[in-house]
Amino acid sequence: MATVSDFVVQRVRDWGVSRIFAFPGDGIGEFDGALEKAQRAEAGLKYVRPTHEEICSLMATAHAKFTGEVGVCVATSSPGAFHMLNGLYDAQMDNQPVVAIVGQQGLNALGTFTQQESNLERTLADVAVYVQTIVSPEQAQAVVDTAFRTAKVRLGPAVIIFPHDVQGMKMPELAPQNWVSRSSAVAPSISIVPPQTEIQKAANIINAGSKVTFVVGHGANGATHEVLKAAELCGAGLITALRAKQVIPSDVPHHSQQLGLLGSLPSAHQMSGCDTLVFLGTNYPYSQFLPKSGQARAIQIDLKPEQMGLRYPTELNLWGDVRATLSALIPHLVQKTDLSWQNTVAEEMLEWEGEMEAQAMLTYKDGVNPRRVYHELNKRLPPRAIVTADAGSTADWYGHHIRLRRGMLGDLSGRLASMLAAMPYATAAKFAYSDRSVICTIGDGAFQMLGMNELITIKKYLRDWEDPQLIILILHNNDLTQVSWEMRTEDANPVWSTSQDVQSVDYAGWAELLGFRGIRVKTDDEVPGAWDTAFAHQGVTVIDAYTSKNVPPLPPHITLEFAKHTAEALLKKDPDGVDVVRDSAKALLTEGIERVKGKLHLGQADDGEER
């Protein structure tokens, strides 16, 4: 007779899972044995074991993001479960379906202060949309099915706690009896469409607007055609959240990319000028960049009702799947003949792209311009490429310079904004799409956290991938750059070297030690050739780019607070103050010149009005 572990392995497969990200331990030992037995019978799950449980949960979250499937991670009891928390919070905060299976000490040990026994249900209750301990074989089916079903419907991580003794118990056939649920491994549809009366209300609001803007989030993934069709009908400008770059191709002229500190000036102009705002599958968190209350009529379409109407006073909230809801809405939209609003967005975006290129071509005394590195990468992205970014300054340059074309994918840790996620995201993407080029972009501080370890995981599994090309770009500036700038611009404090300095490491040498190609880039002129060499190599390449830490991640509109805090920080004897002033002045001067050029090209006066 099969054990409960044997049953759970098969049930996970019944839910369509083919790969798990796992790390072993005695608390999950019986389940690991069942996984090995199933693999020998060629009926098991592909077992991927990275170097740390945190990487397991981040990889599971990334798998869900890139594929739309449920990501699954497995770890042992208390220490393994605790290590997975960061990745599970990443799933929670970015609304991703993940199931975590964690070990536990035997049932008789619960509450007795034995080794590695802790109250995992209490610990994991905050992160999980569902958390339950399997306390008997008869309960196992219902717990596993409920975990998967809840993760898919409520879009978050579910946790199954699996005591060691229960793992090895015999699994009976379930018969009709009191307190025993006989459940199904069938997910309910989440293709929800609001009532027709609500659809008509939304159409009336949009049809009445003359300056419509769509803010598109990752929740609109899979709805690219519907979003573009709706925007075409109502003459809307398009803004994407950072995680939604892949939803709207960059060649759509009225797509002004992102909003806010990592965004574009055309996006800021849309927010200041729109009269109708439609949020599509996004919980955009920075309300300070949205219109003033009362300026625009607003609608939100989302599968997370608790996150609707939070950032801006929406007039109508539609609980529904973006694709299905837009499909129902489109027949009610009236084709606009005046497309001046949409055309203005497109014209301004051309100007902005010129400004981004000009910023990328600046040179700095203390290292390579990081913008140049991303600018040259963007020009060389192959078809169907996948790009990951980390939560530091790499996210700035990813937002400003990477333009995902049709068929490309890109992602990062969004609302959690966890450092180090770029590496497990890239590795998970490579497992999911082994025939595609994957490019990880990460800072040296994040790379030192767990990224260096993950080169070992890549070495271990490289032979399993159809196309072995994987490129890791490391911005090597010996500084926690994003935090350094935040200290200046948000808190008016000088950089504190004791906390911010990152020990310099020969990252290219570390790659070479593992048998990979390492490329050191120390001048701007070396950047194009480094990317050409990396994309010509059918294997793993680490580009160790010695970049400047003083290139300012300038927002599209410099606020008085931003400038005031930066000036105050420099007056407090910031250790990099001279370089920061010089490099910021250079960037600001280039920004001003390019905007004047653009206005002259568009025939506009300095106040933005047409001549």
Short mmCIF file of N, CA and C in Angstrom, two decimals, residues 30-130:
data_model
loop_
_atom_site.label_atom_id
_atom_site.label_comp_id
_atom_site.label_asym_id
_atom_site.label_seq_id
_atom_site.Cartn_x
_atom_site.Cartn_y
_atom_site.Cartn_z
N GLU A 30 10.77 11.47 4.65
CA GLU A 30 9.89 10.44 4.05
C GLU A 30 9.34 10.92 2.71
N PHE A 31 8.98 12.19 2.64
CA PHE A 31 8.46 12.74 1.38
C PHE A 31 9.55 12.74 0.31
N ASP A 32 10.79 13.09 0.70
CA ASP A 32 11.89 13.03 -0.26
C ASP A 32 12.08 11.61 -0.78
N GLY A 33 11.91 10.65 0.10
CA GLY A 33 12.03 9.25 -0.34
C GLY A 33 10.98 8.89 -1.36
N ALA A 34 9.77 9.38 -1.17
CA ALA A 34 8.69 9.12 -2.13
C ALA A 34 8.99 9.81 -3.47
N LEU A 35 9.57 10.99 -3.42
CA LEU A 35 9.95 11.68 -4.65
C LEU A 35 10.99 10.87 -5.42
N GLU A 36 11.97 10.34 -4.69
CA GLU A 36 13.02 9.55 -5.34
C GLU A 36 12.45 8.28 -5.94
N LYS A 37 11.54 7.63 -5.22
CA LYS A 37 10.91 6.40 -5.71
C LYS A 37 10.11 6.66 -6.98
N ALA A 38 9.36 7.76 -6.99
CA ALA A 38 8.57 8.10 -8.17
C ALA A 38 9.46 8.44 -9.35
N GLN A 39 10.59 9.09 -9.08
CA GLN A 39 11.50 9.45 -10.16
C GLN A 39 12.13 8.20 -10.77
N ARG A 40 12.44 7.22 -9.94
CA ARG A 40 12.98 5.96 -10.48
C ARG A 40 11.97 5.26 -11.35
N ALA A 41 10.70 5.42 -11.03
CA ALA A 41 9.62 4.81 -11.83
C ALA A 41 9.23 5.70 -13.01
N GLU A 42 9.99 6.78 -13.20
CA GLU A 42 9.74 7.74 -14.29
C GLU A 42 8.31 8.30 -14.22
N ALA A 43 7.83 8.45 -13.00
CA ALA A 43 6.50 9.02 -12.81
C ALA A 43 6.56 10.15 -11.79
N GLY A 44 7.77 10.69 -11.59
CA GLY A 44 7.95 11.68 -10.54
C GLY A 44 7.99 13.10 -11.03
N LEU A 45 8.30 13.97 -10.11
CA LEU A 45 8.44 15.38 -10.39
C LEU A 45 9.92 15.69 -10.62
N LYS A 46 10.19 16.58 -11.55
CA LYS A 46 11.56 17.04 -11.74
C LYS A 46 11.99 17.78 -10.49
N TYR A 47 13.03 17.30 -9.84
CA TYR A 47 13.48 17.83 -8.56
C TYR A 47 14.67 18.76 -8.79
N VAL A 48 14.48 20.04 -8.53
CA VAL A 48 15.55 21.03 -8.68
C VAL A 48 15.98 21.47 -7.29
N ARG A 49 17.25 21.27 -6.98
CA ARG A 49 17.75 21.62 -5.65
C ARG A 49 18.80 22.72 -5.76
N PRO A 50 18.41 23.97 -5.49
CA PRO A 50 19.39 25.05 -5.46
C PRO A 50 20.19 25.01 -4.16
N THR A 51 20.83 26.11 -3.80
CA THR A 51 21.75 26.09 -2.67
C THR A 51 21.14 26.59 -1.36
N HIS A 52 19.87 26.98 -1.37
CA HIS A 52 19.29 27.57 -0.16
C HIS A 52 17.77 27.52 -0.29
N GLU A 53 17.08 27.34 0.82
CA GLU A 53 15.61 27.27 0.78
C GLU A 53 14.98 28.59 0.30
N GLU A 54 15.60 29.73 0.62
CA GLU A 54 15.06 30.99 0.13
C GLU A 54 15.03 31.02 -1.39
N ILE A 55 16.07 30.46 -1.99
CA ILE A 55 16.13 30.37 -3.45
C ILE A 55 15.00 29.48 -3.96
N CYS A 56 14.69 28.40 -3.24
CA CYS A 56 13.59 27.51 -3.65
C CYS A 56 12.29 28.28 -3.78
N SER A 57 11.94 29.06 -2.77
CA SER A 57 10.65 29.76 -2.80
C SER A 57 10.66 30.90 -3.82
N LEU A 58 11.80 31.58 -3.99
CA LEU A 58 11.87 32.61 -5.02
C LEU A 58 11.77 32.00 -6.42
N MET A 59 12.35 30.82 -6.61
CA MET A 59 12.25 30.15 -7.91
C MET A 59 10.81 29.70 -8.17
N ALA A 60 10.14 29.23 -7.14
CA ALA A 60 8.74 28.83 -7.31
C ALA A 60 7.88 30.03 -7.68
N THR A 61 8.13 31.17 -7.04
CA THR A 61 7.39 32.39 -7.36
C THR A 61 7.69 32.83 -8.79
N ALA A 62 8.96 32.79 -9.17
CA ALA A 62 9.33 33.17 -10.54
C ALA A 62 8.70 32.24 -11.56
N HIS A 63 8.67 30.94 -11.25
CA HIS A 63 8.03 29.98 -12.16
C HIS A 63 6.56 30.36 -12.39
N ALA A 64 5.87 30.70 -11.31
CA ALA A 64 4.47 31.11 -11.44
C ALA A 64 4.35 32.36 -12.29
N LYS A 65 5.24 33.32 -12.10
CA LYS A 65 5.18 34.57 -12.85
C LYS A 65 5.42 34.35 -14.34
N PHE A 66 6.39 33.52 -14.66
CA PHE A 66 6.77 33.36 -16.06
C PHE A 66 5.87 32.39 -16.82
N THR A 67 5.22 31.45 -16.13
CA THR A 67 4.44 30.42 -16.81
C THR A 67 2.94 30.52 -16.58
N GLY A 68 2.51 31.18 -15.51
CA GLY A 68 1.10 31.18 -15.15
C GLY A 68 0.67 29.94 -14.41
N GLU A 69 1.58 29.01 -14.19
CA GLU A 69 1.29 27.78 -13.45
C GLU A 69 1.50 27.99 -11.96
N VAL A 70 1.10 27.00 -11.16
CA VAL A 70 1.40 27.04 -9.73
C VAL A 70 2.85 26.66 -9.53
N GLY A 71 3.59 27.50 -8.81
CA GLY A 71 4.96 27.16 -8.44
C GLY A 71 4.95 26.36 -7.14
N VAL A 72 5.85 25.37 -7.05
CA VAL A 72 5.88 24.50 -5.87
C VAL A 72 7.29 24.47 -5.29
N CYS A 73 7.38 24.69 -3.98
CA CYS A 73 8.66 24.60 -3.29
C CYS A 73 8.51 23.69 -2.07
N VAL A 74 9.61 23.04 -1.70
CA VAL A 74 9.59 22.05 -0.62
C VAL A 74 10.80 22.29 0.27
N ALA A 75 10.61 22.19 1.59
CA ALA A 75 11.72 22.33 2.53
C ALA A 75 11.42 21.55 3.79
N THR A 76 12.43 21.43 4.61
CA THR A 76 12.29 20.71 5.87
C THR A 76 11.57 21.58 6.89
N SER A 77 11.55 21.11 8.13
CA SER A 77 10.80 21.78 9.20
C SER A 77 11.41 23.13 9.55
N SER A 78 11.31 23.57 10.77
CA SER A 78 11.48 24.97 11.15
C SER A 78 12.53 25.77 10.38
N PRO A 79 13.81 25.41 10.38
CA PRO A 79 14.78 26.28 9.69
C PRO A 79 14.52 26.38 8.19
N GLY A 80 14.16 25.28 7.56
CA GLY A 80 13.86 25.32 6.13
C GLY A 80 12.64 26.15 5.83
N ALA A 81 11.60 25.99 6.65
CA ALA A 81 10.37 26.75 6.45
C ALA A 81 10.63 28.25 6.65
N PHE A 82 11.42 28.58 7.67
CA PHE A 82 11.71 29.99 7.93
C PHE A 82 12.51 30.61 6.79
N HIS A 83 13.45 29.85 6.26
CA HIS A 83 14.26 30.36 5.15
C HIS A 83 13.39 30.67 3.93
N MET A 84 12.29 29.95 3.76
CA MET A 84 11.45 30.16 2.58
C MET A 84 10.53 31.37 2.69
N LEU A 85 10.49 31.99 3.86
CA LEU A 85 9.51 33.07 4.06
C LEU A 85 9.67 34.21 3.05
N ASN A 86 10.88 34.60 2.76
CA ASN A 86 11.06 35.75 1.88
C ASN A 86 10.45 35.51 0.50
N GLY A 87 10.71 34.33 -0.06
CA GLY A 87 10.13 34.02 -1.36
C GLY A 87 8.62 33.88 -1.32
N LEU A 88 8.09 33.38 -0.19
CA LEU A 88 6.64 33.27 -0.07
C LEU A 88 5.99 34.64 0.05
N TYR A 89 6.65 35.56 0.74
CA TYR A 89 6.12 36.93 0.79
C TYR A 89 6.20 37.59 -0.59
N ASP A 90 7.20 37.23 -1.36
CA ASP A 90 7.27 37.74 -2.73
C ASP A 90 6.05 37.28 -3.52
N ALA A 91 5.67 36.01 -3.34
CA ALA A 91 4.47 35.49 -4.01
C ALA A 91 3.22 36.20 -3.50
N GLN A 92 3.13 36.38 -2.18
CA GLN A 92 1.96 37.03 -1.61
C GLN A 92 1.79 38.45 -2.14
N MET A 93 2.87 39.21 -2.14
CA MET A 93 2.78 40.63 -2.47
C MET A 93 2.67 40.88 -3.96
N ASP A 94 3.04 39.89 -4.78
CA ASP A 94 2.86 40.01 -6.23
C ASP A 94 1.75 39.11 -6.75
N ASN A 95 0.92 38.58 -5.85
CA ASN A 95 -0.30 37.85 -6.23
C ASN A 95 -0.01 36.64 -7.12
N GLN A 96 0.90 35.78 -6.66
CA GLN A 96 1.28 34.62 -7.45
C GLN A 96 0.89 33.31 -6.75
N PRO A 97 0.36 32.35 -7.54
CA PRO A 97 -0.03 31.06 -6.95
C PRO A 97 1.18 30.16 -6.69
N VAL A 98 1.45 29.91 -5.44
CA VAL A 98 2.58 29.06 -5.03
C VAL A 98 2.08 28.13 -3.94
N VAL A 99 2.53 26.88 -3.99
CA VAL A 99 2.26 25.93 -2.90
C VAL A 99 3.59 25.52 -2.29
N ALA A 100 3.72 25.72 -0.99
CA ALA A 100 4.91 25.30 -0.25
C ALA A 100 4.57 24.08 0.60
N ILE A 101 5.40 23.05 0.51
CA ILE A 101 5.25 21.86 1.35
C ILE A 101 6.42 21.84 2.31
N VAL A 102 6.14 21.93 3.61
CA VAL A 102 7.22 22.00 4.59
C VAL A 102 7.07 20.88 5.61
N GLY A 103 8.18 20.35 6.04
CA GLY A 103 8.19 19.27 7.02
C GLY A 103 7.87 19.79 8.41
N GLN A 104 7.63 18.83 9.30
CA GLN A 104 7.35 19.14 10.71
C GLN A 104 7.74 17.92 11.51
N GLN A 105 8.05 18.12 12.78
CA GLN A 105 8.32 16.98 13.65
C GLN A 105 7.04 16.16 13.83
N GLY A 106 7.16 14.98 14.39
CA GLY A 106 6.02 14.08 14.53
C GLY A 106 4.90 14.68 15.37
N LEU A 107 3.69 14.20 15.16
CA LEU A 107 2.52 14.76 15.83
C LEU A 107 2.66 14.76 17.36
N ASN A 108 3.25 13.70 17.91
CA ASN A 108 3.36 13.62 19.37
C ASN A 108 4.34 14.65 19.93
N ALA A 109 5.18 15.22 19.05
CA ALA A 109 6.17 16.19 19.51
C ALA A 109 5.64 17.62 19.52
N LEU A 110 4.48 17.84 18.91
CA LEU A 110 4.00 19.20 18.78
C LEU A 110 3.72 19.81 20.16
N GLY A 111 4.27 20.98 20.38
CA GLY A 111 4.07 21.68 21.65
C GLY A 111 4.94 21.19 22.78
N THR A 112 5.96 20.37 22.49
CA THR A 112 6.79 19.80 23.56
C THR A 112 8.21 20.33 23.56
N PHE A 113 8.48 21.38 22.77
CA PHE A 113 9.79 22.03 22.75
C PHE A 113 10.91 21.09 22.31
N THR A 114 10.61 20.17 21.40
CA THR A 114 11.65 19.28 20.89
C THR A 114 12.42 20.00 19.78
N GLN A 115 13.51 19.38 19.36
CA GLN A 115 14.37 20.00 18.36
C GLN A 115 13.61 20.27 17.05
N GLN A 116 13.78 21.47 16.53
CA GLN A 116 13.21 21.91 15.25
C GLN A 116 11.68 21.82 15.22
N GLU A 117 11.06 21.84 16.37
CA GLU A 117 9.60 21.87 16.42
C GLU A 117 9.17 23.27 16.81
N SER A 118 8.37 23.87 15.97
CA SER A 118 7.86 25.20 16.26
C SER A 118 6.45 25.30 15.70
N ASN A 119 5.74 26.34 16.07
CA ASN A 119 4.36 26.50 15.62
C ASN A 119 4.36 27.07 14.21
N LEU A 120 4.51 26.22 13.23
CA LEU A 120 4.62 26.67 11.85
C LEU A 120 3.32 27.27 11.34
N GLU A 121 2.20 26.77 11.80
CA GLU A 121 0.93 27.36 11.36
C GLU A 121 0.84 28.82 11.77
N ARG A 122 1.26 29.10 13.01
CA ARG A 122 1.21 30.49 13.46
C ARG A 122 2.22 31.34 12.68
N THR A 123 3.41 30.81 12.49
CA THR A 123 4.46 31.56 11.78
C THR A 123 4.05 31.89 10.36
N LEU A 124 3.44 30.92 9.68
CA LEU A 124 3.16 31.06 8.25
C LEU A 124 1.78 31.64 7.96
N ALA A 125 0.99 31.86 9.01
CA ALA A 125 -0.38 32.33 8.79
C ALA A 125 -0.42 33.69 8.13
N ASP A 126 0.55 34.55 8.41
CA ASP A 126 0.52 35.89 7.84
C ASP A 126 0.82 35.88 6.35
N VAL A 127 1.68 34.99 5.91
CA VAL A 127 2.09 35.00 4.50
C VAL A 127 1.14 34.19 3.62
N ALA A 128 0.45 33.22 4.19
CA ALA A 128 -0.27 32.24 3.37
C ALA A 128 -1.75 32.57 3.22
N VAL A 129 -2.28 32.32 2.02
CA VAL A 129 -3.72 32.41 1.81
C VAL A 129 -4.41 31.18 2.39
N TYR A 130 -3.64 30.13 2.64
CA TYR A 130 -4.17 28.91 3.26
C TYR A 130 -2.97 28.21 3.88
#
